[in-house]
């Protein structure tokens, strides 16, 4: 998933599922970009195409 | 403030936006804790990883540009380096900006820290025609250097190997002989125990770093007088800005290091996207482009099409002519209890008010707004907007980075208030929170207002000038009043691209679904509260209380309802305004006054609670009181001016 603001790849390790970040009690369905903080919508599981990052060139 | 861990520590340092967190996540996996650094509001992530059977604590420090801190984040990052011993310090830099970032590598090495340099985002640099000779850079710097593209996991294995096999060695970079003499003179006077090397402490002392001066005074005790005297003598003798001199020296060294390391493919012509990108960032061409985007995207698509055509069809045809008469008739026939009849299909009924507002009014407006927003977002326009408005935003105490919460505020102010935490200083966060609470309408409010005012060009112009003027004026005044630091802003600009239909549709659907699920229960609750108020007579009491205020604003008594709705949600208040206008209760002057006052009016309950969470009770209540007073004062003044001048008459 790419951040809608800075265009950087949001890594797999940032949980792309709906998850509370601690700012409120519930989950806001937002993925905050670790680079710029922009709030990207958390895409529902049924719309998320399983896509692995491309392998690095040798 | 020392926090010793029994595990060897890996600290990640570097400028913001270079992929530190991506590397942190790649090293630690999903298991990490985020907590405020003691005594500050700066968040620091800690996690663990295992390399070659050794378990490490991994620490993701806040972004820093130099060892000489300006922002709170930089101060915390340096504090960590000063007081928490690390086995390895991974300095992450952006391959595209090596020359600008390498001076900090020099500072880290000078400080005696065990540095491994990670040249990240190598893939993007290569795409731009750059070639970086990593082995040569490693040889010149005398420390391990890894080329990486962490978003693709490229270089992760090498980083782990470099950590496992790290052996301390000390590289030295020489400055001009007179500067070297000064450094050596100050360093020789330092006898205490420091986590940083005495050369780094001496350099920071010569740059008049107050925290380091205090640290030296504390560590050296009585002896610190000699250190201070030597520093003062050097600064006097040199009669120059040593901070600038040292920075220039470091740049000179870096330039030498990078000679032969970075090569750029020449002769490439700019593509259409690159030329268009340049035009969007130049104020002379960028502002007309921005106005065109606002006209087509917001005014025509959201205002005229969404809030006009689609709402007319859904609200006028489907609800008012189809669903509601059928429901009311069914309720008339089957419901004997007046209170239940009122609760379901009455003036503030769940079906006749809450469902109608949510489905027929707000949903099509936010739907068209989010569609336009997602198209603009997917092109990569927002970071260009950030660069273009940077200069104006600096006048109002912010910088281009504040475009993120401000743009998000047009979607939902509550979430945007939370995002203000990504701004670098407390001063910026307070100013952005005030501006969001005051002059940034949320998507539904903006859509309704654009829809209502699209048929009244004069009213729309008055509204636009009032809101933009107050945004700039309040920002400018806040920048004078609120104390604090003024951080600089720069960001890497991603390529301008054609929006991908799938991306746009998926994001629009997700945003609409999220918004609808959030507002529907709140609208039903608001409707029930209003119904209870009507049944008990409390609502009428509140309307009576607001009547003199409405009179001062030159508005009919019925307008009180829209303001009371606005307390629950901004969009609920805007929908109330829509009802008033379609009911033929407002003249153009009254419409302008109501639209301006409601836009500036108090933030909704959710936004207020978020403000309280982010800024605390004191600041939130002060903002609440300020916004309310300013909204009504502006409304009263506007009513007076419009009536006195006959504009819109």
XYZ file of C-alpha atoms in Angstrom:
707
model
C 0.000 0.000 0.000
C 1.329 3.436 -0.936
C 0.730 6.516 1.203
C -1.717 8.873 -0.523
C 0.332 11.909 0.509
C 4.061 11.232 0.362
C 3.792 8.303 -2.055
C 6.046 6.118 0.064
C 5.323 2.425 0.438
C 3.698 1.615 3.781
C 5.506 -1.546 4.878
C 3.753 -4.859 5.383
C 4.696 -4.781 9.025
C 2.379 -1.840 9.629
C -0.799 -3.788 10.205
C -3.081 -2.895 7.316
C -6.087 -4.236 9.157
C -8.339 -1.992 11.189
C -6.568 -1.466 14.478
C -6.752 1.136 17.217
C -3.633 3.320 17.491
C -4.381 4.341 21.063
C -5.683 7.806 20.250
C -9.254 6.698 20.849
C -11.004 3.632 22.201
C -12.200 2.273 18.910
C -10.517 1.830 15.584
C -10.707 4.757 13.178
C -10.104 2.613 10.084
C -7.102 4.691 9.194
C -3.551 3.643 8.453
C -1.199 6.407 9.506
C 1.826 6.584 7.226
C 5.012 6.018 9.283
C 6.850 8.578 7.108
C 4.520 11.592 6.994
C 1.633 10.784 9.376
C -1.045 11.096 6.676
C -4.241 9.169 7.494
C -4.885 6.677 4.704
C -8.164 4.737 4.657
C -7.768 1.138 5.834
C -8.960 -0.875 2.866
C -11.470 -3.588 3.879
C -10.089 -7.115 3.677
C -12.388 -8.150 0.827
C -11.076 -5.296 -1.332
C -7.439 -5.823 -0.484
C -5.648 -7.667 -3.226
C -3.000 -9.893 -1.691
C 0.104 -8.348 -3.134
C 3.588 -9.117 -1.979
C 6.329 -6.546 -2.412
C 8.504 -7.154 -5.431
C 11.669 -9.047 -4.685
C 14.862 -7.083 -4.682
C 17.029 -7.442 -7.764
C 19.954 -9.774 -7.140
C 17.617 10.588 32.037
C 19.187 7.238 31.527
C 17.234 4.160 30.556
C 19.585 1.197 30.589
C 18.364 -1.988 28.991
C 19.904 -5.392 29.767
C 19.861 -6.129 26.012
C 22.327 -4.613 23.544
C 20.622 -1.715 21.822
C 20.276 -0.732 18.160
C 19.287 2.928 17.674
C 17.844 4.139 14.374
C 18.545 7.786 13.610
C 18.132 10.057 10.614
C 16.128 12.841 9.019
C 12.337 12.523 8.912
C 10.939 10.619 5.899
C 13.984 8.532 5.097
C 12.422 5.187 5.968
C 13.616 4.748 9.579
C 10.261 3.370 10.655
C 10.160 1.046 7.667
C 13.544 -0.358 8.699
C 12.394 -0.470 12.345
C 9.322 -2.498 11.351
C 11.376 -4.737 9.081
C 13.778 -5.488 11.941
C 11.270 -5.896 14.757
C 8.147 -7.221 13.016
C 4.772 -6.227 14.364
C 5.748 -6.371 18.019
C 6.714 -2.943 19.271
C 5.672 -0.488 21.929
C 5.134 3.216 21.381
C 5.461 5.499 24.384
C 6.184 9.122 25.097
C 9.803 9.839 25.907
C 9.883 10.712 29.655
C 8.970 14.336 30.265
C 7.985 15.022 26.649
C 5.090 14.425 24.259
C 7.429 12.904 21.681
C 6.730 9.300 20.829
C 9.531 6.759 20.677
C 9.043 3.208 19.369
C 10.862 0.312 20.961
C 10.918 -3.271 19.745
C 13.110 -6.342 19.721
C 14.875 -8.448 17.154
C 17.146 -11.451 17.128
C 20.222 -11.585 14.906
C 22.514 -14.622 14.889
C 21.056 -15.778 18.196
C 21.608 -12.420 19.928
C 18.512 -10.565 21.088
C 18.621 -6.770 20.650
C 16.421 -3.911 21.751
C 15.645 -1.700 18.728
C 14.844 1.957 19.213
C 13.306 4.188 16.529
C 14.310 7.761 17.396
C 12.338 10.825 16.194
C 13.572 12.480 12.996
C 16.568 14.782 13.422
C 18.504 16.946 10.989
C 21.590 17.555 13.066
C 23.186 16.936 16.443
C 22.416 20.576 17.217
C 18.703 20.309 18.030
C 15.994 22.839 17.158
C 12.720 20.947 17.623
C 11.465 18.909 20.561
C 11.796 15.749 18.433
C 15.448 16.475 17.663
C 16.097 17.186 21.324
C 14.665 13.798 22.290
C 16.639 12.016 19.558
C 19.874 13.573 20.809
C 18.924 12.859 24.410
C 18.674 9.183 23.487
C 22.094 9.227 21.821
C 23.572 11.143 24.756
C 22.165 9.011 27.544
C 21.289 5.556 26.214
C 24.253 3.430 25.188
C 23.825 1.713 21.829
C 25.721 -1.260 20.446
C 25.030 0.030 16.943
C 23.612 3.295 15.593
C 21.950 2.815 12.202
C 22.025 6.166 10.429
C 19.380 5.960 7.703
C 19.788 8.422 4.823
C 17.924 9.034 1.587
C 20.061 8.029 -1.390
C 18.595 10.891 -3.429
C 19.885 13.497 -0.973
C 23.183 12.061 0.185
C 25.047 15.370 0.089
C 22.501 17.021 2.384
C 22.304 14.128 4.847
C 25.913 13.046 5.055
C 26.965 15.934 7.385
C 24.950 14.276 10.133
C 26.849 11.014 9.556
C 30.009 13.028 10.180
C 28.564 14.396 13.405
C 27.601 10.910 14.600
C 31.060 9.561 13.808
C 32.695 12.568 15.505
C 30.570 11.838 18.555
C 32.258 8.436 18.781
C 29.035 6.543 18.116
C 29.167 3.061 16.514
C 27.638 4.077 13.172
C 26.435 1.897 10.313
C 25.247 3.991 7.369
C 22.114 2.736 5.574
C 21.702 4.435 2.186
C 17.965 3.869 1.743
C 15.525 4.515 -1.132
C 18.195 3.386 -3.556
C 15.535 2.176 -6.012
C 14.077 5.683 -6.402
C 17.569 7.154 -6.804
C 18.302 4.647 -9.554
C 15.010 5.496 -11.230
C 16.156 9.131 -11.289
C 19.331 8.094 -13.102
C 21.661 8.169 -10.092
C 24.351 5.572 -9.465
C 25.860 5.278 -5.990
C 29.112 3.395 -5.517
C 28.448 1.875 -2.090
C 31.829 0.059 -1.693
C 33.684 3.305 -2.550
C 31.561 5.281 -0.049
C 32.312 2.644 2.600
C 36.033 2.879 1.852
C 36.049 6.682 2.024
C 33.985 6.913 5.210
C 35.727 4.054 6.980
C 32.502 2.615 8.358
C 30.007 -0.046 7.188
C 27.691 1.282 4.457
C 24.655 -0.649 3.185
C 22.652 0.228 0.070
C 18.968 -0.428 0.660
C 15.387 -0.025 -0.512
C 13.641 -1.011 2.685
C 10.120 -0.754 1.275
C 11.112 -3.714 -0.912
C 13.235 -5.367 1.777
C 16.315 -4.796 -0.375
C 19.368 -4.639 1.851
C 17.665 -5.977 4.990
C 19.814 -9.114 5.034
C 22.982 -6.990 4.661
C 21.877 -4.669 7.490
C 21.380 -7.653 9.787
C 24.791 -9.054 8.795
C 26.452 -5.678 9.402
C 24.873 -5.470 12.869
C 25.988 -9.000 13.738
C 29.535 -8.448 12.513
C 29.994 -4.869 13.706
C 33.419 -4.079 14.994
C 34.057 -0.656 16.506
C 36.483 1.460 14.481
C 36.967 5.153 14.500
C 37.008 7.298 11.376
C 38.377 10.835 11.602
C 37.518 13.752 9.351
C 39.837 16.728 9.367
C 38.723 20.350 9.184
C 40.875 23.404 8.451
C 43.911 23.632 10.711
C 42.744 26.722 12.679
C 39.404 25.070 13.432
C 41.176 21.834 14.378
C 43.370 23.803 16.807
C 40.272 25.342 18.422
C 38.549 21.965 18.734
C 41.652 20.384 20.234
C 42.040 23.279 22.717
C 38.464 22.928 24.031
C 38.521 19.104 23.956
C 41.740 19.028 26.009
C 39.982 20.917 28.807
C 37.223 18.280 29.116
C 38.066 15.766 31.826
C 34.630 14.381 32.764
C 32.902 11.221 31.543
C 30.638 11.772 28.525
C 28.752 9.354 26.320
C 29.822 11.425 23.296
C 33.443 11.859 22.261
C 35.163 15.003 23.577
C 35.659 16.245 19.979
C 31.866 16.268 19.448
C 31.315 18.000 22.799
C 33.915 20.622 21.861
C 32.224 21.270 18.505
C 28.816 21.652 20.160
C 30.296 24.017 22.753
C 31.784 26.160 19.987
C 28.317 26.267 18.404
C 26.893 27.535 21.712
C 24.626 24.558 22.374
C 22.956 25.491 25.662
C 22.163 21.943 26.774
C 25.737 20.834 26.193
C 26.999 23.942 28.041
C 24.834 22.942 31.038
C 25.981 19.316 30.784
C 29.631 20.397 30.749
C 29.071 22.793 33.659
C 27.498 19.943 35.627
C 30.118 17.345 34.718
C 33.235 19.505 34.995
C 32.148 21.308 38.147
C 34.482 24.172 39.105
C 36.722 23.334 36.166
C 33.984 24.324 33.697
C 34.999 27.969 34.122
C 38.191 27.226 32.137
C 36.206 25.532 29.396
C 33.812 28.473 29.177
C 36.722 30.929 29.107
C 38.429 29.031 26.273
C 35.207 28.906 24.222
C 34.609 32.627 24.752
C 38.173 33.464 23.705
C 37.914 31.369 20.541
C 34.551 32.896 19.578
C 36.018 36.376 20.198
C 39.250 35.670 18.288
C 37.543 34.163 15.268
C 34.949 36.977 15.078
C 32.793 34.731 12.921
C 29.676 32.618 13.234
C 31.285 29.339 14.226
C 28.038 27.467 13.676
C 28.052 28.490 10.004
C 31.786 27.898 9.712
C 31.544 24.345 11.073
C 28.540 23.585 8.825
C 30.452 24.801 5.780
C 33.485 22.733 6.781
C 31.325 19.622 7.074
C 29.798 20.302 3.663
C 33.283 20.608 2.208
C 34.300 17.279 3.726
C 31.089 15.624 2.454
C 31.629 16.971 -1.025
C 35.064 15.397 -1.054
C 33.719 12.084 0.260
C 31.028 11.971 -2.423
C 33.399 12.704 -5.300
C 33.247 9.689 -7.575
C 30.605 8.047 -5.354
C 27.494 9.584 -6.896
C 27.079 9.854 -10.645
C 24.032 11.280 -12.372
C 23.018 10.231 -15.877
C 22.930 13.420 -17.972
C 20.940 14.560 -20.962
C 17.510 13.295 -19.904
C 14.626 15.464 -21.078
C 11.857 16.316 -18.630
C 8.680 14.323 -19.128
C 5.223 15.940 -19.379
C 4.445 14.844 -15.797
C 7.653 16.469 -14.528
C 6.901 19.726 -16.354
C 3.331 19.729 -15.006
C 4.711 18.964 -11.564
C 6.952 22.051 -11.756
C 3.963 24.191 -12.784
C 1.893 23.050 -9.779
C 4.629 24.167 -7.374
C 5.367 27.562 -8.898
C 3.015 30.110 -7.216
C 2.408 31.977 -10.510
C 1.060 28.898 -12.230
C 0.263 26.806 -9.146
C -2.410 29.140 -7.746
C -4.468 29.210 -10.996
C -4.139 25.402 -11.133
C -5.338 25.197 -7.506
C -8.310 27.461 -8.285
C -9.174 25.321 -11.316
C -9.061 22.165 -9.183
C -11.283 23.807 -6.541
C -13.719 25.043 -9.174
C -14.051 21.737 -11.024
C -13.575 19.334 -8.136
C -15.395 21.108 -5.321
C -17.754 23.672 -6.795
C -18.940 21.878 -9.920
C -18.691 18.255 -8.858
C -19.466 18.361 -5.112
C -21.538 21.552 -4.926
C -23.521 21.571 -8.150
C -23.659 17.872 -8.966
C -23.484 16.176 -5.514
C -25.306 18.647 -3.303
C -27.582 19.790 -6.143
C -28.551 17.117 -8.668
C -28.019 13.978 -6.568
C -29.489 15.441 -3.354
C -32.496 16.832 -5.238
C -33.193 13.407 -6.587
C -32.626 11.454 -3.365
C -34.125 13.963 -0.954
C -36.824 15.518 -3.111
C -37.964 12.566 -5.205
C -37.118 9.430 -3.254
C -37.612 10.599 0.347
C -40.079 13.494 0.227
C -42.299 12.067 -2.496
C -41.820 8.342 -1.938
C -40.562 6.993 1.369
C -41.611 9.641 3.893
C -45.294 10.069 2.860
C -45.658 6.296 2.902
C -44.057 6.021 6.354
C -46.110 8.896 7.783
C -49.296 7.420 6.396
C -48.456 4.007 7.839
C -47.646 5.604 11.211
C -50.900 7.608 11.143
C -52.801 4.398 10.576
C -51.056 2.090 13.020
C -49.419 4.147 15.787
C -51.779 5.311 18.463
C -49.182 6.795 20.773
C -48.313 10.364 19.916
C -44.831 10.123 21.451
C -43.938 7.072 19.332
C -45.368 8.696 16.210
C -43.232 11.748 16.861
C -40.151 9.640 17.635
C -40.347 7.785 14.330
C -41.897 10.146 11.789
C -42.352 13.482 13.575
C -40.513 16.769 13.090
C -37.335 15.262 14.595
C -38.270 11.642 13.830
C -35.671 8.927 13.336
C -36.932 8.252 9.796
C -38.053 11.715 8.774
C -34.998 13.533 10.096
C -32.049 11.276 10.996
C -32.345 8.783 8.124
C -33.248 11.469 5.604
C -30.277 13.627 6.633
C -27.861 10.704 6.676
C -28.925 8.928 3.472
C -30.442 11.605 1.249
C -28.373 14.647 2.221
C -25.009 13.776 3.708
C -24.173 10.513 1.951
C -24.339 11.858 -1.651
C -22.415 14.972 -0.631
C -19.597 13.171 1.155
C -19.650 10.533 -1.598
C -18.952 13.086 -4.332
C -16.477 14.890 -2.056
C -14.521 11.721 -1.298
C -14.509 10.780 -4.993
C -13.018 14.178 -5.935
C -10.629 13.993 -2.946
C -9.417 10.487 -3.857
C -8.773 11.497 -7.491
C -6.709 14.517 -6.391
C -4.915 12.440 -3.737
C -4.053 9.659 -6.189
C -2.391 12.076 -8.614
C 0.155 13.054 -5.932
C -0.993 16.688 -5.943
C -1.127 17.207 -2.154
C 2.652 17.258 -1.477
C 2.976 19.837 -4.297
C 0.277 21.907 -2.627
C 2.276 21.642 0.614
C 5.373 23.055 -1.074
C 3.436 25.827 -2.799
C 1.667 27.081 0.326
C 4.731 26.713 2.546
C 5.568 30.436 2.326
C 1.990 31.582 3.144
C 1.676 29.030 5.913
C 4.906 30.290 7.471
C 3.221 33.682 7.879
C 0.498 32.019 9.934
C 2.901 30.132 12.177
C 2.770 26.855 10.259
C 4.668 25.399 7.325
C 3.893 23.218 4.320
C 3.668 20.117 6.512
C 0.431 21.516 7.998
C -1.249 20.866 4.649
C -1.723 17.275 5.861
C -4.135 18.059 8.762
C -5.707 20.991 6.904
C -6.472 18.893 3.814
C -7.708 16.021 5.996
C -9.892 18.544 7.857
C -11.933 19.037 4.703
C -12.791 15.349 5.078
C -13.333 15.231 8.845
C -12.060 17.782 11.358
C -12.012 15.299 14.233
C -9.511 12.992 12.567
C -7.535 15.997 11.276
C -7.244 17.309 14.857
C -5.622 14.024 15.803
C -3.223 14.269 12.846
C -1.948 17.650 14.123
C 0.320 15.544 16.349
C 2.471 14.898 13.260
C 3.453 18.587 13.234
C 6.873 19.196 14.676
C 6.261 21.750 17.440
C 3.558 22.336 20.058
C 3.126 25.861 18.685
C 2.196 24.526 15.239
C -0.128 21.936 16.756
C -2.039 24.597 18.716
C -2.341 26.946 15.719
C -3.486 24.127 13.425
C -6.032 22.943 16.026
C -7.473 26.474 16.311
C -7.721 26.847 12.539
C -9.350 23.437 12.141
C -11.920 24.223 14.837
C -12.641 27.604 13.336
C -12.323 27.910 9.605
C -12.086 24.461 8.028
C -15.535 23.057 7.193
C -15.817 19.264 7.074
C -16.769 17.503 3.827
C -20.532 17.387 4.468
C -20.672 20.960 5.745
C -18.633 22.187 2.785
C -20.736 20.208 0.326
C -24.054 21.477 1.729
C -22.805 25.057 1.784
C -21.428 24.828 -1.767
C -24.709 23.256 -2.886
C -26.810 25.974 -1.230
C -24.618 28.819 -2.415
C -24.022 27.511 -5.951
C -27.176 29.262 -7.113
C -26.195 32.504 -5.334
C -22.862 33.628 -6.756
C -22.665 36.783 -4.575
C -23.349 34.848 -1.381
C -20.712 32.273 -2.305
C -18.124 35.008 -2.884
C -18.968 36.652 0.477
C -18.709 33.286 2.247
C -15.376 32.428 0.568
C -13.796 35.790 1.396
C -15.025 35.702 5.007
C -13.759 32.170 5.718
C -10.428 32.589 3.876
C -9.901 36.024 5.469
C -10.586 34.749 8.985
C -8.352 31.701 8.396
C -5.438 33.961 7.420
C -6.133 36.693 9.984
C -6.525 34.341 12.951
C -3.506 32.321 11.793
C -1.419 35.476 11.484
C -2.470 36.731 14.943
C -1.970 33.294 16.496
C 1.539 33.195 15.003
C 2.314 36.466 16.828
C 0.760 35.399 20.130
C 1.666 31.724 20.509
C 5.317 31.344 21.503
C 7.533 28.547 20.226
C 9.947 27.373 17.606
C 9.603 27.729 13.839
C 10.872 24.548 12.227
C 11.876 24.417 8.603
C 10.038 22.289 6.094
C 11.184 20.167 3.226
C 9.811 17.024 1.727
C 10.559 14.612 -1.058
C 8.058 14.989 -3.868
C 6.681 11.736 -5.275
C 6.139 11.596 -9.043
C 2.923 13.091 -10.451
C 0.837 10.228 -11.814
C -2.453 9.437 -13.507
C -5.045 8.443 -10.893
C -5.712 4.705 -10.907
C -9.486 4.017 -11.167
C -9.251 1.026 -8.842
C -7.378 2.994 -6.171
C -9.824 5.887 -6.424
C -12.941 3.721 -6.219
C -11.632 1.571 -3.376
C -10.578 4.605 -1.315
C -13.856 6.421 -1.999
C -15.898 3.372 -1.035
C -13.840 2.846 2.141
C -14.133 6.483 3.199
C -17.873 6.602 2.483
C -18.510 3.383 4.370
C -16.491 4.597 7.340
C -18.233 7.956 7.356
C -21.717 6.531 7.014
C -21.241 3.953 9.755
C -19.961 6.726 12.004
C -22.691 9.277 11.368
C -25.790 7.066 11.199
C -25.908 6.121 14.895
C -24.930 9.675 15.895
C -27.685 11.172 13.741
C -30.212 8.757 15.297
C -29.025 9.698 18.802
C -29.222 13.404 17.925
C -32.711 12.901 16.559
C -33.810 11.102 19.755
C -32.290 13.864 21.924
C -34.103 16.526 19.889
C -37.326 14.537 20.104
C -36.917 14.245 23.891
C -36.256 17.998 24.020
C -39.398 18.681 22.043
C -41.558 16.375 24.184
C -40.291 17.889 27.438
C -40.317 21.485 26.202
C -36.555 21.835 26.769
C -35.905 22.326 23.080
C -38.322 25.227 22.906
C -36.588 26.706 25.970
C -33.257 26.432 24.179
C -34.718 27.947 21.020
C -36.125 30.828 23.132
C -32.696 31.276 24.681
C -31.072 31.512 21.252
C -33.778 33.742 19.769
C -32.120 37.059 20.818
C -28.831 35.803 19.329
C -30.640 34.885 16.099
C -32.203 38.344 16.107
C -28.758 39.949 16.447
C -27.614 37.852 13.506
C -30.699 38.953 11.562
C -31.869 35.354 11.259
C -35.382 33.946 11.735
C -36.165 32.171 15.010
C -36.251 28.817 13.185
C -32.506 29.139 12.486
C -31.866 28.288 16.171
C -32.527 24.649 15.303
C -29.619 24.537 12.814
C -27.271 25.934 15.477
C -28.504 23.441 18.059
C -27.995 20.655 15.485
C -24.479 21.983 14.917
C -23.617 21.235 18.543
C -24.084 17.531 17.800
C -22.298 17.429 14.480
C -21.124 20.006 11.974
C -22.809 18.083 9.155
C -26.086 17.812 11.124
C -26.098 21.605 11.482
C -25.372 22.043 7.775
C -28.282 19.746 6.934
C -30.496 21.935 9.157
C -29.372 24.946 7.139
C -30.335 23.088 3.959
C -33.866 22.554 5.316
C -34.183 26.241 6.211
C -33.124 27.348 2.752
C -35.271 24.879 0.840
C -38.175 25.979 3.078
C -37.716 29.494 1.663
C -36.955 30.956 5.103
C -33.678 32.714 4.248
C -32.921 35.778 2.120
C -29.479 35.961 0.386
C -28.115 38.128 3.240
C -29.457 35.731 5.870
C -28.076 32.768 3.938
C -24.600 34.355 3.839
C -24.714 35.210 7.565
C -25.995 31.748 8.551
C -23.448 29.946 6.330
C -20.493 31.994 7.648
C -21.569 31.743 11.316
C -22.297 28.004 11.087
C -18.945 27.332 9.379
C -17.042 29.237 12.076
C -19.321 27.981 14.831
C -18.105 25.680 17.643
C -16.511 22.381 16.687
C -18.794 19.357 16.997
C -18.770 17.150 20.117
C -16.403 14.573 18.589
C -13.915 17.230 17.488
C -14.038 18.889 20.894
C -13.316 15.574 22.621
C -10.383 14.993 20.268
C -9.100 18.522 20.996
C -9.296 17.777 24.702
C -7.371 14.545 24.190
C -4.645 16.152 22.096
C -4.304 19.571 23.762
C -5.832 19.118 27.251
C -8.822 20.766 28.933
C -7.348 24.230 29.324
C -6.371 24.792 25.701
C -9.530 23.091 24.350
C -11.888 25.181 26.452
C -10.005 28.331 25.489
C -10.287 27.400 21.784
C -13.992 26.556 22.242
C -14.741 29.921 23.868
C -12.653 31.836 21.318
C -14.289 30.123 18.332
C -17.836 30.639 19.654
C -17.318 34.322 20.411
C -15.552 34.956 17.100
C -18.238 33.098 15.092
C -21.110 35.158 16.516
C -19.159 38.431 16.411
C -18.348 37.809 12.743
C -21.985 36.887 12.017
C -23.335 40.041 13.675
C -20.745 42.238 11.919
C -21.412 40.610 8.560
C -25.161 41.077 8.953
C -24.610 44.755 9.757
C -22.182 45.325 6.861
C -24.312 43.512 4.280
C -27.475 45.390 5.307
C -25.705 48.760 5.540
C -23.972 48.457 2.161
C -26.803 46.752 0.336
C -24.483 44.061 -1.024
C -26.592 40.970 -1.838
C -29.651 43.177 -1.410
